[in-house]
PDB file of C-alpha atoms in Angstrom:
ATOM      1  CA  MET H 189     -20.435  -4.825  -2.722  1.00 50.00           C
ATOM      2  CA  PHE H 190     -21.144  -8.457  -3.595  1.00 48.00           C
ATOM      3  CA  HIS H 191     -23.723  -8.221  -6.324  1.00 47.00           C
ATOM      4  CA  GLN H 192     -24.463  -9.722  -9.691  1.00 43.00           C
ATOM      5  CA  ARG H 193     -23.654  -7.589 -12.683  1.00 43.00           C
ATOM      6  CA  GLU H 194     -25.996  -7.967 -15.586  1.00 41.00           C
ATOM      7  CA  GLY H 195     -25.187  -7.171 -19.172  1.00 39.00           C
ATOM      8  CA  SER H 196     -21.476  -6.538 -18.625  1.00 39.00           C
ATOM      9  CA  ALA H 197     -19.014  -8.633 -20.561  1.00 38.00           C
ATOM     10  CA  GLY H 198     -15.453  -8.047 -19.415  1.00 39.00           C
ATOM     11  CA  ALA H 199     -12.199  -9.827 -20.068  1.00 38.00           C
ATOM     12  CA  LEU H 200     -12.768 -12.229 -17.156  1.00 40.00           C
ATOM     13  CA  GLY H 201     -14.973 -14.769 -18.833  1.00 40.00           C
ATOM     14  CA  GLY H 202     -18.009 -12.535 -19.293  1.00 39.00           C
ATOM     15  CA  VAL H 203     -17.959 -11.143 -15.759  1.00 42.00           C
ATOM     16  CA  GLY H 204     -17.922  -7.383 -14.995  1.00 43.00           C
ATOM     17  CA  GLY H 205     -15.055  -5.408 -16.465  1.00 45.00           C
ATOM     18  CA  ASP H 206     -14.525  -2.159 -14.568  1.00 50.00           C
ATOM     19  CA  CYS H 207     -10.913  -2.918 -13.601  1.00 51.00           C
ATOM     20  CA  GLY H 208      -9.271  -0.320 -15.901  1.00 55.00           C
ATOM     21  CA  GLY H 209      -9.986   2.630 -13.620  1.00 58.00           C
ATOM     22  CA  HIS H 210      -8.556   0.755 -10.634  1.00 59.00           C
ATOM     23  CA  GLY H 211      -5.275   0.161 -12.459  1.00 65.00           C
ATOM     24  CA  VAL H 212      -4.843   3.851 -13.251  1.00 64.00           C
ATOM     25  CA  ALA H 213      -5.783   4.866  -9.698  1.00 62.00           C
ATOM     26  CA  GLY H 214      -3.373   2.280  -8.281  1.00 63.00           C
ATOM     27  CA  LEU H 215      -0.564   3.538 -10.497  1.00 66.00           C
ATOM     28  CA  LEU H 216      -1.147   7.140  -9.443  1.00 60.00           C
ATOM     29  CA  ALA H 217      -1.416   6.223  -5.749  1.00 61.00           C
ATOM     30  CA  GLY H 218       1.762   4.147  -5.911  1.00 62.00           C
ATOM     31  CA  ALA H 219       3.683   6.927  -7.624  1.00 61.00           C
ATOM     32  CA  GLY H 220       2.439   9.446  -5.069  1.00 59.00           C
ATOM     33  CA  PHE H 221       3.249   7.213  -2.115  1.00 65.00           C
ATOM     34  CA  GLY H 222       6.757   6.679  -3.495  1.00 64.00           C
ATOM     35  CA  GLN H 223       7.313  10.417  -3.402  1.00 65.00           C
ATOM     36  CA  LEU H 224       6.062  10.614   0.182  1.00 70.00           C
ATOM     37  CA  VAL H 225       8.478   7.902   1.331  1.00 74.00           C
ATOM     38  CA  GLY H 226      11.372   9.784  -0.273  1.00 76.00           C
ATOM     39  CA  ARG H 227      10.380  12.922   1.612  1.00 76.00           C
ATOM     40  CA  LEU H 228      10.210  10.978   4.864  1.00 78.00           C
ATOM     41  CA  ILE H 229      13.725   9.622   4.338  1.00 81.00           C
ATOM     42  CA  LEU H 230      15.055  13.141   3.713  1.00 82.00           C
ATOM     43  CA  LEU H 231      13.411  14.376   6.916  1.00 82.00           C
ATOM     44  CA  VAL H 232      14.857  11.498   8.932  1.00 84.00           C
ATOM     45  CA  GLN H 233      18.325  12.087   7.486  1.00 84.00           C
ATOM     46  CA  ASP H 234      18.075  15.804   8.209  1.00 85.00           C
ATOM     47  CA  SER H 235      17.041  15.116  11.812  1.00 83.00           C
ATOM     48  CA  ALA H 236      19.493  12.333  12.627  1.00 85.00           C
ATOM     49  CA  PRO H 237      22.893  12.966  14.200  1.00 88.00           C
ATOM     50  CA  ARG H 238      25.681  12.706  11.663  1.00 88.00           C
ATOM     51  CA  ASP H 239      27.128   9.497  13.075  1.00 90.00           C
ATOM     52  CA  GLN H 240      23.660   7.840  12.970  1.00 88.00           C
ATOM     53  CA  LEU H 241      22.656   8.601   9.342  1.00 87.00           C
ATOM     54  CA  GLY H 242      23.057   5.004   8.192  1.00 88.00           C
ATOM     55  CA  VAL H 243      21.062   3.659  11.104  1.00 90.00           C
ATOM     56  CA  ALA H 244      18.292   6.218  10.584  1.00 88.00           C
ATOM     57  CA  THR H 245      17.976   5.517   6.852  1.00 87.00           C
ATOM     58  CA  THR H 246      18.068   1.752   7.388  1.00 89.00           C
ATOM     59  CA  ALA H 247      15.400   2.018  10.095  1.00 89.00           C
ATOM     60  CA  VAL H 248      13.042   3.780   7.668  1.00 86.00           C
ATOM     61  CA  ARG H 249      13.609   1.088   5.036  1.00 87.00           C
ATOM     62  CA  PHE H 250      13.223  -1.683   7.633  1.00 91.00           C
ATOM     63  CA  PHE H 251       9.841  -0.403   8.779  1.00 88.00           C
ATOM     64  CA  GLN H 252       8.800   0.139   5.143  1.00 84.00           C
ATOM     65  CA  THR H 253       9.581  -3.515   4.380  1.00 88.00           C
ATOM     66  CA  LEU H 254       7.871  -4.665   7.577  1.00 91.00           C
ATOM     67  CA  GLY H 255       4.777  -2.639   6.651  1.00 87.00           C
ATOM     68  CA  ASN H 256       4.747  -4.158   3.162  1.00 86.00           C
ATOM     69  CA  ALA H 257       4.826  -7.677   4.612  1.00 92.00           C
ATOM     70  CA  LEU H 258       2.139  -6.896   7.190  1.00 92.00           C
ATOM     71  CA  GLY H 259      -0.093  -5.212   4.598  1.00 89.00           C
ATOM     72  CA  THR H 260       0.271  -8.157   2.227  1.00 91.00           C
ATOM     73  CA  ALA H 261      -0.658 -10.604   4.981  1.00 94.00           C
ATOM     74  CA  VAL H 262      -3.662  -8.590   6.183  1.00 93.00           C
ATOM     75  CA  PHE H 263      -5.075  -7.762   2.751  1.00 92.00           C
ATOM     76  CA  GLY H 264      -4.382 -11.303   1.513  1.00 92.00           C
ATOM     77  CA  SER H 265      -6.276 -12.714   4.480  1.00 92.00           C
ATOM     78  CA  VAL H 266      -9.208 -10.359   3.850  1.00 93.00           C
ATOM     79  CA  LEU H 267      -9.262 -11.368   0.175  1.00 91.00           C
ATOM     80  CA  ALA H 268      -9.231 -15.088   0.987  1.00 90.00           C
ATOM     81  CA  ARG H 269     -11.932 -14.789   3.676  1.00 90.00           C
ATOM     82  CA  LEU H 270     -14.245 -12.698   1.509  1.00 91.00           C
ATOM     83  CA  TYR H 271     -13.864 -15.121  -1.384  1.00 89.00           C
ATOM     84  CA  ALA H 272     -14.505 -18.125   0.889  1.00 87.00           C
ATOM     85  CA  ALA H 273     -17.620 -16.451   2.332  1.00 87.00           C
ATOM     86  CA  HIS H 274     -19.144 -15.408  -1.003  1.00 85.00           C
ATOM     87  CA  GLY H 275     -17.557 -17.747  -3.536  1.00 79.00           C
ATOM     88  CA  PRO H 276     -18.949 -21.005  -4.915  1.00 80.00           C
ATOM     89  CA  GLY H 277     -17.149 -23.077  -2.288  1.00 74.00           C
ATOM     90  CA  GLY H 278     -13.560 -23.934  -1.598  1.00 74.00           C
ATOM     91  CA  ASP H 279     -10.642 -21.576  -1.520  1.00 76.00           C
ATOM     92  CA  ILE H 280      -9.211 -19.354  -4.249  1.00 78.00           C
ATOM     93  CA  THR H 281      -7.069 -22.174  -5.673  1.00 79.00           C
ATOM     94  CA  ALA H 282     -10.260 -24.127  -6.514  1.00 79.00           C
ATOM     95  CA  LEU H 283     -11.240 -21.368  -8.953  1.00 80.00           C
ATOM     96  CA  ALA H 284      -8.978 -22.835 -11.656  1.00 80.00           C
ATOM     97  CA  ARG H 285     -10.872 -26.144 -11.592  1.00 82.00           C
ATOM     98  CA  LEU H 286     -14.363 -24.643 -11.844  1.00 80.00           C
ATOM     99  CA  THR H 287     -16.318 -24.604 -15.098  1.00 85.00           C
ATOM    100  CA  GLY H 288     -19.511 -23.045 -16.391  1.00 87.00           C
ATOM    101  CA  ALA H 289     -21.741 -21.061 -14.046  1.00 86.00           C
ATOM    102  CA  GLY H 290     -19.638 -22.029 -11.020  1.00 84.00           C
ATOM    103  CA  ARG H 291     -16.582 -20.475 -12.643  1.00 85.00           C
ATOM    104  CA  ALA H 292     -18.477 -17.280 -13.497  1.00 86.00           C
ATOM    105  CA  ASP H 293     -19.745 -17.062  -9.890  1.00 87.00           C
ATOM    106  CA  GLY H 294     -16.236 -17.712  -8.568  1.00 86.00           C
ATOM    107  CA  ILE H 295     -14.686 -15.020 -10.757  1.00 88.00           C
ATOM    108  CA  ARG H 296     -17.407 -12.573  -9.754  1.00 89.00           C
ATOM    109  CA  ALA H 297     -16.803 -13.317  -6.055  1.00 89.00           C
ATOM    110  CA  PHE H 298     -13.035 -12.923  -6.544  1.00 90.00           C
ATOM    111  CA  VAL H 299     -13.434  -9.593  -8.372  1.00 90.00           C
ATOM    112  CA  ASP H 300     -15.783  -8.301  -5.668  1.00 92.00           C
ATOM    113  CA  ALA H 301     -13.364  -9.397  -2.914  1.00 92.00           C
ATOM    114  CA  THR H 302     -10.505  -7.710  -4.790  1.00 92.00           C
ATOM    115  CA  GLN H 303     -12.500  -4.481  -4.962  1.00 93.00           C
ATOM    116  CA  VAL H 304     -13.013  -4.525  -1.181  1.00 93.00           C
ATOM    117  CA  VAL H 305      -9.259  -4.983  -0.697  1.00 92.00           C
ATOM    118  CA  PHE H 306      -8.507  -2.220  -3.215  1.00 90.00           C
ATOM    119  CA  TRP H 307     -10.808   0.293  -1.525  1.00 90.00           C
ATOM    120  CA  GLY H 308      -9.404  -0.643   1.883  1.00 90.00           C
ATOM    121  CA  GLY H 309      -5.917   0.040   0.526  1.00 87.00           C
ATOM    122  CA  ALA H 310      -7.105   3.305  -1.027  1.00 85.00           C
ATOM    123  CA  GLY H 311      -8.450   4.432   2.359  1.00 87.00           C
ATOM    124  CA  LEU H 312      -5.146   3.530   3.997  1.00 85.00           C
ATOM    125  CA  MET H 313      -3.297   5.436   1.256  1.00 81.00           C
ATOM    126  CA  ALA H 314      -5.473   8.519   1.831  1.00 82.00           C
ATOM    127  CA  LEU H 315      -4.685   8.358   5.546  1.00 83.00           C
ATOM    128  CA  ALA H 316      -0.956   8.088   4.797  1.00 78.00           C
ATOM    129  CA  ALA H 317      -1.188  11.083   2.448  1.00 76.00           C
ATOM    130  CA  LEU H 318      -2.931  13.160   5.129  1.00 80.00           C
ATOM    131  CA  LEU H 319      -0.280  12.218   7.678  1.00 77.00           C
ATOM    132  CA  ALA H 320       2.479  13.028   5.184  1.00 73.00           C
ATOM    133  CA  LEU H 321       1.042  16.492   4.659  1.00 77.00           C
ATOM    134  CA  ARG H 322       1.562  17.086   8.366  1.00 77.00           C
ATOM    135  CA  LEU H 323       5.289  16.278   8.123  1.00 71.00           C
ATOM    136  CA  PRO H 324       7.575  19.295   8.400  1.00 71.00           C
ATOM    137  CA  LYS H 325       9.295  20.451   5.246  1.00 69.00           C
ATOM    138  CA  ALA H 326      12.973  19.568   4.765  1.00 57.00           C
ATOM    139  CA  GLY H 327      15.090  22.037   6.684  1.00 58.00           C
ATOM    140  CA  ASP H 328      12.289  22.846   9.168  1.00 55.00           C
ATOM    141  CA  THR H 329      13.432  20.142  11.583  1.00 50.00           C
ATOM    142  CA  LYS H 330      16.359  22.153  12.959  1.00 52.00           C
ATOM    143  CA  SER H 331      15.798  25.155  15.118  1.00 49.00           C
ATOM    144  CA  ALA H 332      17.384  28.481  14.184  1.00 45.00           C
ATOM    145  CA  ALA H 333      19.590  28.361  17.310  1.00 47.00           C
ATOM    146  CA  ALA H 334      21.124  24.974  16.413  1.00 53.00           C
ATOM    147  CA  PRO H 335      24.800  25.117  15.438  1.00 53.00           C
ATOM    148  CA  PRO H 336      25.670  24.236  11.826  1.00 53.00           C
ATOM    149  CA  ARG H 337      26.838  20.710  11.090  1.00 59.00           C
ATOM    150  CA  GLU H 338      30.537  19.952  11.050  1.00 60.00           C
ATOM    151  CA  THR H 339      32.223  19.634   7.665  1.00 64.00           C
ATOM    152  CA  GLU H 340      34.720  16.929   8.661  1.00 64.00           C
ATOM    153  CA  PRO H 341      34.209  13.473   7.170  1.00 65.00           C
ATOM    154  CA  VAL H 342      32.895  10.761   9.478  1.00 65.00           C
ATOM    155  CA  ALA H 343      35.351   8.000  10.333  1.00 66.00           C
ATOM    156  CA  ALA H 344      34.351   4.637   8.847  1.00 63.00           C
TER     157      ALA H 344
END
């Protein structure tokens, strides 16, 4: 993954420029994952007892937020470690102070580390999509013998 690109002049100071396809793929994956989360919330709300709907919905959002924070920490750590291992020295913040060939090497190392993080996230997204396909459809969570829900409003 960490290699020198020859003859490619991108927008990052003359260093490889194949980022456009990643942006489109990221947009599509994000839009698709957003739809999967909505479906999960509907399934949880359909399965939860009436007096626990707020708790069930909030629990889904809580774990979504917790997963976002954990994913950011893990992927950020991977990015920083890969850059430190293959970069020109120093951490990512030192990249702004580099000039010349050191800057080009630093940008190349950062782009390569970003690609590793992107493909790791894409693999995780594919796994989430496969798991989401195994979720029951809305309305399939109740058995046919279950009594219908009450129509009275819930006391606040």
